[in-house]
Amino acid sequence: MAKSRAIPTLQEIEKKLGYKVDSLDYPNQNTECFYLDLRKIPESVYWKNVREFVEYERTKHCKVKRTTSERALLELDLVHTAGCDDDTVSLTRKTNAYVYNHTVDIHLGCGFHLALLVTNEEALNTLSVAKLRQNTSGDSTRSLFRLPREIRDKIYDFAMAKGNWQIEDVDDFNRCNFVRSIGDLSGFYFPLSSKVAALGVSRQMRQEALPFAYRRTLFHLDDMDDLVKLLVAVGKVGRDNIEMVELAWKSRADSEFKWDENPNMDGSSLLLPTLHAARCIQLLKQCKRLHSLRLYLERDIITDISPDDFKAHPGIQELCSLQGIKMVQICDVGHEPVDRHGLAKWLREKMESSTEEEELGT
């Protein structure tokens, strides 16, 4: 029988790291800040060290060679700022520590704010947006651009096939697509689909066809945290054109945070997420064309929580503020509709109603 691994002490971790995490320039505890997976930075010095050590070990075994110019890019300035319209992102080097040494502040024009603590590798990826490979081979594309824009739009709309999008590997999405998209708040370079040929032909065709690709794509998210990251990553062009979303109303970061705060918390409190609910709804409200939303909730939430507690929960109140959606469907995690249950029906009707209808009803 294999022996269980002993949990390392704080002193053992610090010895392996070669420095103390509590001496680093971590973000002020009064500022809500998260890791790239949207887990909240712990207040505990021990768990900060654990996170630092885990990432230290990963990067030690996965060394990535950097060119001199790439290394110099990060050493050039303490603060690097980029923007698109009213949206800005600031990358700040906080310390020369080995692992978590940069903060990323994302501010969107709608008032959305997200502060992240990232590694040197992740910081570099925010400055390394993948560019288009230009296809210069076709006379047919030049003929297309001779047509009036309204005709080209009709062609894109007719030719764009329906698609489905979901995250296959969360860690890969966090370290590649999400972190790189932070450096491109327009969403122009977000890798929506390699199957849509029009998105890779030329800059002009991508710019014109991208809105139609978003409108024809059904986005399926298994976690609220992933939706927040997606709606930041797709930029304004994505948020302006997404029409269909399927979302599991749960949060890994929220469950972990609540469990750390209170291991004796009852199950229903763990099932209803709070941590990123406001950010999630704030971004969904920017999806002006959103007309179809399918929500997946644990059946226990619908059947076991008292109606008053359900309706008063901050996350559910945030959902109720997302109004005017043409079609809302509520299912359990087994994909069985629960719309006819009293609480699910109440929530669906709230979200499908318009603000004007709500005011007339009061």
C-alpha positions as a Markdown table, in Angstrom:
| # | Residue | x | y | z |
|---|---|---|---|---|
| 1 | Met | 0.0 | 0.0 | 0.0 |
| 2 | Ala | 1.5 | 3.3 | -1.1 |
| 3 | Lys | 2.2 | 5.9 | 1.5 |
| 4 | Ser | 0.2 | 9.2 | 1.3 |
| 5 | Arg | 2.3 | 12.2 | 0.5 |
| 6 | Ala | 2.8 | 14.5 | 3.5 |
| 7 | Ile | 1.5 | 18.0 | 3.1 |
| 8 | Pro | 4.5 | 20.3 | 3.0 |
| 9 | Thr | 4.9 | 23.0 | 5.6 |
| 10 | Leu | 5.3 | 26.6 | 4.9 |
| 11 | Gln | 9.0 | 26.5 | 5.7 |
| 12 | Glu | 9.5 | 23.6 | 3.3 |
| 13 | Ile | 7.8 | 25.4 | 0.5 |
| 14 | Glu | 9.7 | 28.6 | 1.0 |
| 15 | Lys | 13.0 | 26.6 | 1.1 |
| 16 | Lys | 12.2 | 25.0 | -2.3 |
| 17 | Leu | 11.1 | 28.4 | -3.8 |
| 18 | Gly | 14.1 | 30.3 | -2.4 |
| 19 | Tyr | 11.9 | 33.2 | -1.3 |
| 20 | Lys | 8.9 | 34.1 | 0.8 |
| 21 | Val | 5.6 | 34.9 | -1.0 |
| 22 | Asp | 4.5 | 37.2 | 1.8 |
| 23 | Ser | 7.4 | 39.5 | 1.0 |
| 24 | Leu | 6.3 | 39.9 | -2.6 |
| 25 | Asp | 4.4 | 42.9 | -3.9 |
| 26 | Tyr | 1.1 | 41.1 | -4.0 |
| 27 | Pro | -2.0 | 43.2 | -4.9 |
| 28 | Asn | -3.7 | 45.0 | -2.0 |
| 29 | Gln | -6.1 | 42.8 | -0.1 |
| 30 | Asn | -8.7 | 45.6 | -0.4 |
| 31 | Thr | -8.6 | 45.1 | -4.2 |
| 32 | Glu | -10.4 | 42.0 | -5.5 |
| 33 | Cys | -7.9 | 40.1 | -7.6 |
| 34 | Phe | -7.9 | 36.7 | -9.2 |
| 35 | Tyr | -5.6 | 34.2 | -10.9 |
| 36 | Leu | -6.1 | 33.4 | -14.6 |
| 37 | Asp | -8.6 | 30.7 | -13.8 |
| 38 | Leu | -10.6 | 33.3 | -11.9 |
| 39 | Arg | -9.9 | 31.7 | -8.5 |
| 40 | Lys | -9.6 | 34.4 | -5.9 |
| 41 | Ile | -6.1 | 35.1 | -4.5 |
| 42 | Pro | -6.2 | 33.6 | -0.9 |
| 43 | Glu | -5.5 | 35.8 | 2.1 |
| 44 | Ser | -3.6 | 32.9 | 3.7 |
| 45 | Val | 0.1 | 33.2 | 3.3 |
| 46 | Tyr | 0.4 | 29.4 | 3.2 |
| 47 | Trp | -2.0 | 29.0 | 0.3 |
| 48 | Lys | -0.4 | 31.8 | -1.6 |
| 49 | Asn | 2.9 | 29.8 | -1.2 |
| 50 | Val | 1.2 | 26.6 | -2.3 |
| 51 | Arg | -0.1 | 28.2 | -5.5 |
| 52 | Glu | 3.3 | 29.8 | -6.2 |
| 53 | Phe | 5.0 | 26.5 | -5.7 |
| 54 | Val | 2.6 | 24.5 | -7.9 |
| 55 | Glu | 3.2 | 27.0 | -10.7 |
| 56 | Tyr | 6.9 | 27.1 | -10.0 |
| 57 | Glu | 7.1 | 23.3 | -10.4 |
| 58 | Arg | 5.0 | 23.4 | -13.6 |
| 59 | Thr | 7.2 | 26.0 | -15.3 |
| 60 | Lys | 10.4 | 24.2 | -14.2 |
| 61 | His | 9.3 | 21.1 | -16.0 |
| 62 | Cys | 7.9 | 22.9 | -19.0 |
| 63 | Lys | 10.6 | 25.4 | -20.0 |
| 64 | Val | 9.7 | 27.6 | -23.0 |
| 65 | Lys | 12.5 | 29.2 | -24.9 |
| 66 | Arg | 12.1 | 32.9 | -25.4 |
| 67 | Thr | 13.8 | 35.0 | -28.0 |
| 68 | Thr | 15.9 | 38.0 | -26.9 |
| 69 | Ser | 13.3 | 40.4 | -28.3 |
| 70 | Glu | 10.5 | 38.7 | -26.4 |
| 71 | Arg | 12.4 | 38.8 | -23.1 |
| 72 | Ala | 13.3 | 42.5 | -23.7 |
| 73 | Leu | 9.7 | 43.3 | -24.4 |
| 74 | Leu | 8.7 | 42.4 | -20.8 |
| 75 | Glu | 11.7 | 44.2 | -19.4 |
| 76 | Leu | 11.0 | 47.4 | -21.4 |
| 77 | Asp | 8.4 | 49.0 | -19.1 |
| 78 | Leu | 6.9 | 48.5 | -15.7 |
| 79 | Val | 3.5 | 49.3 | -17.2 |
| 80 | His | 2.1 | 48.4 | -20.6 |
| 81 | Thr | -1.3 | 49.7 | -21.6 |
| 82 | Ala | -3.4 | 48.8 | -24.6 |
| 83 | Gly | -7.0 | 49.7 | -25.6 |
| 84 | Cys | -9.9 | 49.6 | -28.0 |
| 85 | Asp | -12.5 | 52.3 | -28.0 |
| 86 | Asp | -13.5 | 52.7 | -24.3 |
| 87 | Asp | -11.9 | 49.3 | -23.3 |
| 88 | Thr | -8.4 | 49.2 | -21.8 |
| 89 | Val | -6.0 | 46.7 | -20.4 |
| 90 | Ser | -3.0 | 47.5 | -18.2 |
| 91 | Leu | -0.1 | 45.1 | -17.6 |
| 92 | Thr | 2.1 | 46.0 | -14.7 |
| 93 | Arg | 5.2 | 44.2 | -13.4 |
| 94 | Lys | 4.9 | 44.1 | -9.7 |
| 95 | Thr | 8.0 | 42.2 | -8.7 |
| 96 | Asn | 11.0 | 40.3 | -10.0 |
| 97 | Ala | 9.8 | 37.1 | -8.3 |
| 98 | Tyr | 10.0 | 33.9 | -10.3 |
| 99 | Val | 6.4 | 33.1 | -10.8 |
| 100 | Tyr | 3.4 | 35.5 | -10.2 |
| 101 | Asn | 4.9 | 38.8 | -11.0 |
| 102 | His | 2.5 | 40.8 | -13.1 |
| 103 | Thr | -1.0 | 42.2 | -12.6 |
| 104 | Val | -3.5 | 42.7 | -15.5 |
| 105 | Asp | -6.3 | 45.3 | -15.1 |
| 106 | Ile | -9.1 | 45.0 | -17.6 |
| 107 | His | -11.6 | 47.9 | -17.8 |
| 108 | Leu | -14.4 | 47.8 | -20.3 |
| 109 | Gly | -16.5 | 50.8 | -21.2 |
| 110 | Cys | -19.6 | 49.3 | -19.6 |
| 111 | Gly | -18.0 | 49.6 | -16.2 |
| 112 | Phe | -16.7 | 46.0 | -16.0 |
| 113 | His | -13.4 | 45.5 | -14.2 |
| 114 | Leu | -11.4 | 42.4 | -13.7 |
| 115 | Ala | -7.9 | 42.4 | -12.0 |
| 116 | Leu | -5.7 | 39.3 | -12.5 |
| 117 | Leu | -2.4 | 38.2 | -11.1 |
| 118 | Val | -0.4 | 36.4 | -13.8 |
| 119 | Thr | 3.0 | 34.8 | -14.3 |
| 120 | Asn | 5.8 | 36.0 | -16.5 |
| 121 | Glu | 4.8 | 33.5 | -19.2 |
| 122 | Glu | 1.1 | 34.6 | -19.1 |
| 123 | Ala | 2.1 | 38.3 | -19.2 |
| 124 | Leu | 4.2 | 37.6 | -22.3 |
| 125 | Asn | 1.3 | 35.9 | -24.0 |
| 126 | Thr | -1.0 | 38.9 | -23.5 |
| 127 | Leu | 1.5 | 40.8 | -25.7 |
| 128 | Ser | 1.8 | 38.0 | -28.3 |
| 129 | Val | -1.5 | 38.2 | -30.2 |
| 130 | Ala | -1.6 | 35.6 | -33.0 |
| 131 | Lys | -1.8 | 37.4 | -36.3 |
| 132 | Leu | -3.6 | 36.4 | -39.5 |
| 133 | Arg | -1.9 | 34.4 | -42.2 |
| 134 | Gln | -2.8 | 36.4 | -45.3 |
| 135 | Asn | -4.1 | 34.4 | -48.3 |
| 136 | Thr | -3.0 | 36.4 | -51.4 |
| 137 | Ser | -3.9 | 33.8 | -53.9 |
| 138 | Gly | -7.4 | 34.5 | -55.1 |
| 139 | Asp | -8.7 | 36.9 | -57.7 |
| 140 | Ser | -12.2 | 35.8 | -56.5 |
| 141 | Thr | -11.8 | 37.7 | -53.3 |
| 142 | Arg | -10.9 | 40.9 | -55.1 |
| 143 | Ser | -14.0 | 40.4 | -57.2 |
| 144 | Leu | -16.1 | 40.0 | -54.1 |
| 145 | Phe | -14.9 | 43.3 | -52.6 |
| 146 | Arg | -16.0 | 45.1 | -55.8 |
| 147 | Leu | -19.6 | 44.4 | -54.8 |
| 148 | Pro | -21.4 | 46.9 | -52.5 |
| 149 | Arg | -21.1 | 46.2 | -48.8 |
| 150 | Glu | -24.7 | 45.4 | -48.3 |
| 151 | Ile | -24.5 | 42.7 | -51.0 |
| 152 | Arg | -21.4 | 41.2 | -49.4 |
| 153 | Asp | -23.2 | 41.1 | -46.0 |
| 154 | Lys | -26.0 | 39.1 | -47.6 |
| 155 | Ile | -23.4 | 36.7 | -49.0 |
| 156 | Tyr | -21.8 | 36.2 | -45.6 |
| 157 | Asp | -25.2 | 35.7 | -44.0 |
| 158 | Phe | -26.2 | 33.2 | -46.6 |
| 159 | Ala | -22.9 | 31.3 | -46.7 |
| 160 | Met | -22.1 | 31.2 | -43.0 |
| 161 | Ala | -22.9 | 27.7 | -41.6 |
| 162 | Lys | -24.2 | 27.2 | -38.1 |
| 163 | Gly | -21.6 | 26.1 | -35.6 |
| 164 | Asn | -21.0 | 25.1 | -32.0 |
| 165 | Trp | -18.3 | 26.4 | -29.6 |
| 166 | Gln | -17.2 | 25.0 | -26.3 |
| 167 | Ile | -14.0 | 24.8 | -24.3 |
| 168 | Glu | -12.3 | 21.4 | -24.7 |
| 169 | Asp | -9.5 | 22.0 | -22.3 |
| 170 | Val | -9.9 | 24.7 | -19.6 |
| 171 | Asp | -6.2 | 24.9 | -18.7 |
| 172 | Asp | -5.3 | 25.2 | -22.4 |
| 173 | Phe | -7.9 | 27.9 | -23.0 |
| 174 | Asn | -6.7 | 29.9 | -20.0 |
| 175 | Arg | -3.1 | 29.8 | -20.9 |
| 176 | Cys | -3.5 | 30.3 | -24.6 |
| 177 | Asn | -6.7 | 31.8 | -26.0 |
| 178 | Phe | -7.9 | 33.8 | -23.0 |
| 179 | Val | -4.6 | 35.3 | -22.0 |
| 180 | Arg | -3.7 | 36.2 | -25.6 |
| 181 | Ser | -7.1 | 37.7 | -26.2 |
| 182 | Ile | -6.6 | 40.0 | -23.2 |
| 183 | Gly | -4.1 | 41.9 | -25.3 |
| 184 | Asp | -6.6 | 42.3 | -28.1 |
| 185 | Leu | -9.8 | 43.7 | -26.6 |
| 186 | Ser | -11.3 | 44.3 | -30.0 |
| 187 | Gly | -11.7 | 40.5 | -30.3 |
| 188 | Phe | -10.5 | 40.6 | -33.9 |
| 189 | Tyr | -7.9 | 37.8 | -33.5 |
| 190 | Phe | -9.9 | 35.6 | -31.1 |
| 191 | Pro | -9.7 | 32.0 | -32.7 |
| 192 | Leu | -13.4 | 31.5 | -33.0 |
| 193 | Ser | -13.3 | 28.6 | -35.5 |
| 194 | Ser | -10.8 | 27.2 | -37.9 |
| 195 | Lys | -13.6 | 25.7 | -39.9 |
| 196 | Val | -14.9 | 29.0 | -41.1 |
| 197 | Ala | -12.7 | 29.6 | -44.1 |
| 198 | Ala | -13.8 | 33.3 | -44.6 |
| 199 | Leu | -12.2 | 34.2 | -41.3 |
| 200 | Gly | -8.7 | 33.3 | -42.5 |
| 201 | Val | -8.7 | 34.8 | -46.0 |
| 202 | Ser | -7.8 | 38.4 | -45.4 |
| 203 | Arg | -8.0 | 41.1 | -42.8 |
| 204 | Gln | -10.9 | 42.8 | -44.6 |
| 205 | Met | -12.9 | 39.6 | -45.1 |
| 206 | Arg | -12.4 | 38.6 | -41.5 |
| 207 | Gln | -13.6 | 42.0 | -40.3 |
| 208 | Glu | -16.7 | 41.8 | -42.4 |
| 209 | Ala | -17.6 | 38.1 | -41.9 |
| 210 | Leu | -16.8 | 37.9 | -38.1 |
| 211 | Pro | -20.1 | 39.3 | -36.9 |
| 212 | Phe | -22.0 | 36.7 | -39.0 |
| 213 | Ala | -19.9 | 33.9 | -37.6 |
| 214 | Tyr | -20.7 | 34.9 | -34.0 |
| 215 | Arg | -24.4 | 35.1 | -34.9 |
| 216 | Arg | -24.5 | 31.6 | -36.3 |
| 217 | Thr | -22.5 | 30.0 | -33.4 |
| 218 | Leu | -24.1 | 28.4 | -30.3 |
| 219 | Phe | -21.8 | 28.9 | -27.3 |
| 220 | His | -21.9 | 26.2 | -24.6 |
| 221 | Leu | -20.2 | 26.9 | -21.3 |
| 222 | Asp | -19.9 | 24.4 | -18.5 |
| 223 | Asp | -19.1 | 27.1 | -15.9 |
| 224 | Met | -19.8 | 30.7 | -15.2 |
| 225 | Asp | -16.1 | 31.5 | -14.8 |
| 226 | Asp | -15.6 | 30.3 | -18.4 |
| 227 | Leu | -18.3 | 32.5 | -19.7 |
| 228 | Val | -16.7 | 35.6 | -18.1 |
| 229 | Lys | -13.4 | 34.7 | -19.7 |
| 230 | Leu | -15.1 | 34.1 | -23.1 |
| 231 | Leu | -17.0 | 37.4 | -23.1 |
| 232 | Val | -13.8 | 39.2 | -22.3 |
| 233 | Ala | -11.8 | 37.3 | -24.9 |
| 234 | Val | -14.2 | 37.8 | -27.8 |
| 235 | Gly | -14.0 | 41.5 | -27.4 |
| 236 | Lys | -16.6 | 44.0 | -28.6 |
| 237 | Val | -17.2 | 42.3 | -31.9 |
| 238 | Gly | -18.1 | 39.1 | -30.1 |
| 239 | Arg | -20.3 | 40.7 | -27.4 |
| 240 | Asp | -22.1 | 42.8 | -30.1 |
| 241 | Asn | -23.1 | 39.7 | -32.1 |
| 242 | Ile | -23.5 | 36.6 | -29.9 |
| 243 | Glu | -27.1 | 35.4 | -30.1 |
| 244 | Met | -27.2 | 31.9 | -28.5 |
| 245 | Val | -25.7 | 30.8 | -25.2 |
| 246 | Glu | -26.0 | 27.6 | -23.1 |
| 247 | Leu | -24.6 | 28.1 | -19.6 |
| 248 | Ala | -24.3 | 25.9 | -16.5 |
| 249 | Trp | -25.1 | 28.2 | -13.6 |
| 250 | Lys | -22.2 | 27.1 | -11.4 |
| 251 | Ser | -18.7 | 28.3 | -10.6 |
| 252 | Arg | -15.6 | 26.3 | -9.7 |
| 253 | Ala | -13.9 | 29.4 | -8.3 |
| 254 | Asp | -17.0 | 30.3 | -6.2 |
| 255 | Ser | -17.3 | 26.7 | -4.8 |
| 256 | Glu | -13.7 | 26.6 | -3.8 |
| 257 | Phe | -13.8 | 30.1 | -2.3 |
| 258 | Lys | -16.8 | 29.3 | -0.2 |
| 259 | Trp | -15.4 | 25.9 | 0.9 |
| 260 | Asp | -12.2 | 27.6 | 2.0 |
| 261 | Glu | -14.1 | 30.3 | 3.9 |
| 262 | Asn | -16.5 | 27.9 | 5.6 |
| 263 | Pro | -16.1 | 24.1 | 5.2 |
| 264 | Asn | -19.4 | 23.5 | 7.1 |
| 265 | Met | -21.5 | 25.5 | 4.7 |
| 266 | Asp | -24.7 | 23.7 | 3.6 |
| 267 | Gly | -24.9 | 22.2 | 0.1 |
| 268 | Ser | -27.5 | 24.7 | -1.3 |
| 269 | Ser | -25.2 | 27.6 | -0.6 |
| 270 | Leu | -22.4 | 25.9 | -2.4 |
| 271 | Leu | -24.6 | 25.2 | -5.4 |
| 272 | Leu | -25.7 | 28.8 | -6.0 |
| 273 | Pro | -22.7 | 30.9 | -7.2 |
| 274 | Thr | -22.1 | 34.4 | -6.1 |
| 275 | Leu | -18.4 | 35.3 | -6.6 |
| 276 | His | -18.6 | 36.1 | -10.4 |
| 277 | Ala | -22.4 | 36.3 | -10.8 |
| 278 | Ala | -22.4 | 40.1 | -11.2 |
| 279 | Arg | -19.5 | 40.1 | -13.7 |
| 280 | Cys | -21.2 | 37.3 | -15.7 |
| 281 | Ile | -24.5 | 39.2 | -16.0 |
| 282 | Gln | -22.7 | 42.5 | -16.6 |
| 283 | Leu | -21.0 | 41.0 | -19.7 |
| 284 | Leu | -24.2 | 39.2 | -20.8 |
| 285 | Lys | -26.0 | 42.5 | -20.8 |
| 286 | Gln | -23.5 | 43.7 | -23.4 |
| 287 | Cys | -24.6 | 41.0 | -25.8 |
| 288 | Lys | -27.3 | 43.1 | -27.4 |
| 289 | Arg | -28.4 | 40.5 | -29.9 |
| 290 | Leu | -28.7 | 37.7 | -27.3 |
| 291 | His | -32.1 | 36.1 | -27.9 |
| 292 | Ser | -31.6 | 32.5 | -26.8 |
| 293 | Leu | -30.3 | 31.4 | -23.3 |
| 294 | Arg | -30.4 | 27.9 | -21.9 |
| 295 | Leu | -29.5 | 27.7 | -18.2 |
| 296 | Tyr | -28.5 | 24.5 | -16.5 |
| 297 | Leu | -29.1 | 24.3 | -12.8 |
| 298 | Glu | -28.7 | 21.5 | -10.3 |
| 299 | Arg | -32.1 | 20.0 | -9.7 |
| 300 | Asp | -31.6 | 20.4 | -5.9 |
| 301 | Ile | -31.5 | 24.1 | -6.3 |
| 302 | Ile | -35.0 | 24.1 | -7.9 |
| 303 | Thr | -36.6 | 21.5 | -5.6 |
| 304 | Asp | -34.9 | 21.9 | -2.2 |
| 305 | Ile | -34.3 | 25.6 | -1.6 |
| 306 | Ser | -37.1 | 27.6 | -0.2 |
| 307 | Pro | -38.7 | 30.0 | -2.6 |
| 308 | Asp | -37.8 | 33.0 | -0.5 |
| 309 | Asp | -34.1 | 32.0 | -0.2 |
| 310 | Phe | -34.0 | 31.3 | -3.9 |
| 311 | Lys | -35.4 | 34.6 | -5.0 |
| 312 | Ala | -33.3 | 36.6 | -2.5 |
| 313 | His | -30.0 | 35.0 | -3.5 |
| 314 | Pro | -27.7 | 37.7 | -5.0 |
| 315 | Gly | -26.8 | 35.5 | -8.0 |
| 316 | Ile | -30.5 | 34.8 | -8.8 |
| 317 | Gln | -31.3 | 38.5 | -8.4 |
| 318 | Glu | -28.5 | 39.2 | -11.0 |
| 319 | Leu | -30.1 | 36.8 | -13.4 |
| 320 | Cys | -33.5 | 38.5 | -13.0 |
| 321 | Ser | -31.9 | 41.8 | -14.0 |
| 322 | Leu | -31.0 | 40.2 | -17.4 |
| 323 | Gln | -34.4 | 40.9 | -19.1 |
| 324 | Gly | -35.9 | 41.0 | -22.6 |
| 325 | Ile | -34.5 | 37.7 | -23.8 |
| 326 | Lys | -36.8 | 36.2 | -26.4 |
| 327 | Met | -36.3 | 32.5 | -25.4 |
| 328 | Val | -35.1 | 31.3 | -22.0 |
| 329 | Gln | -35.0 | 27.6 | -21.2 |
| 330 | Ile | -34.1 | 26.2 | -17.8 |
| 331 | Cys | -32.8 | 22.6 | -17.5 |
| 332 | Asp | -31.2 | 20.4 | -14.9 |
| 333 | Val | -27.6 | 19.2 | -15.4 |
| 334 | Gly | -29.0 | 16.1 | -17.1 |
| 335 | His | -30.5 | 18.3 | -19.8 |
| 336 | Glu | -34.0 | 17.6 | -18.7 |
| 337 | Pro | -36.2 | 20.8 | -18.8 |
| 338 | Val | -37.5 | 22.0 | -15.4 |
| 339 | Asp | -39.3 | 25.1 | -16.7 |
| 340 | Arg | -42.7 | 24.0 | -15.3 |
| 341 | His | -41.4 | 23.9 | -11.8 |
| 342 | Gly | -42.6 | 27.0 | -9.9 |
| 343 | Leu | -39.2 | 28.6 | -9.2 |
| 344 | Ala | -37.8 | 27.8 | -12.7 |
| 345 | Lys | -41.0 | 29.2 | -14.3 |
| 346 | Trp | -40.7 | 32.3 | -12.2 |
| 347 | Leu | -37.1 | 32.9 | -13.2 |
| 348 | Arg | -37.8 | 32.2 | -16.9 |
| 349 | Glu | -40.7 | 34.7 | -16.9 |
| 350 | Lys | -38.5 | 37.3 | -15.2 |
| 351 | Met | -35.8 | 37.0 | -17.8 |
| 352 | Glu | -38.1 | 36.9 | -20.8 |
| 353 | Ser | -40.0 | 40.0 | -19.6 |
| 354 | Ser | -38.9 | 43.5 | -20.7 |
| 355 | Thr | -38.1 | 46.3 | -18.3 |
| 356 | Glu | -41.3 | 48.1 | -19.5 |
| 357 | Glu | -43.4 | 45.1 | -18.5 |
| 358 | Glu | -41.8 | 45.0 | -15.1 |
| 359 | Glu | -42.6 | 48.6 | -14.5 |
| 360 | Leu | -46.2 | 48.2 | -15.6 |
| 361 | Gly | -46.5 | 45.2 | -13.2 |
| 362 | Thr | -45.4 | 47.2 | -10.2 |
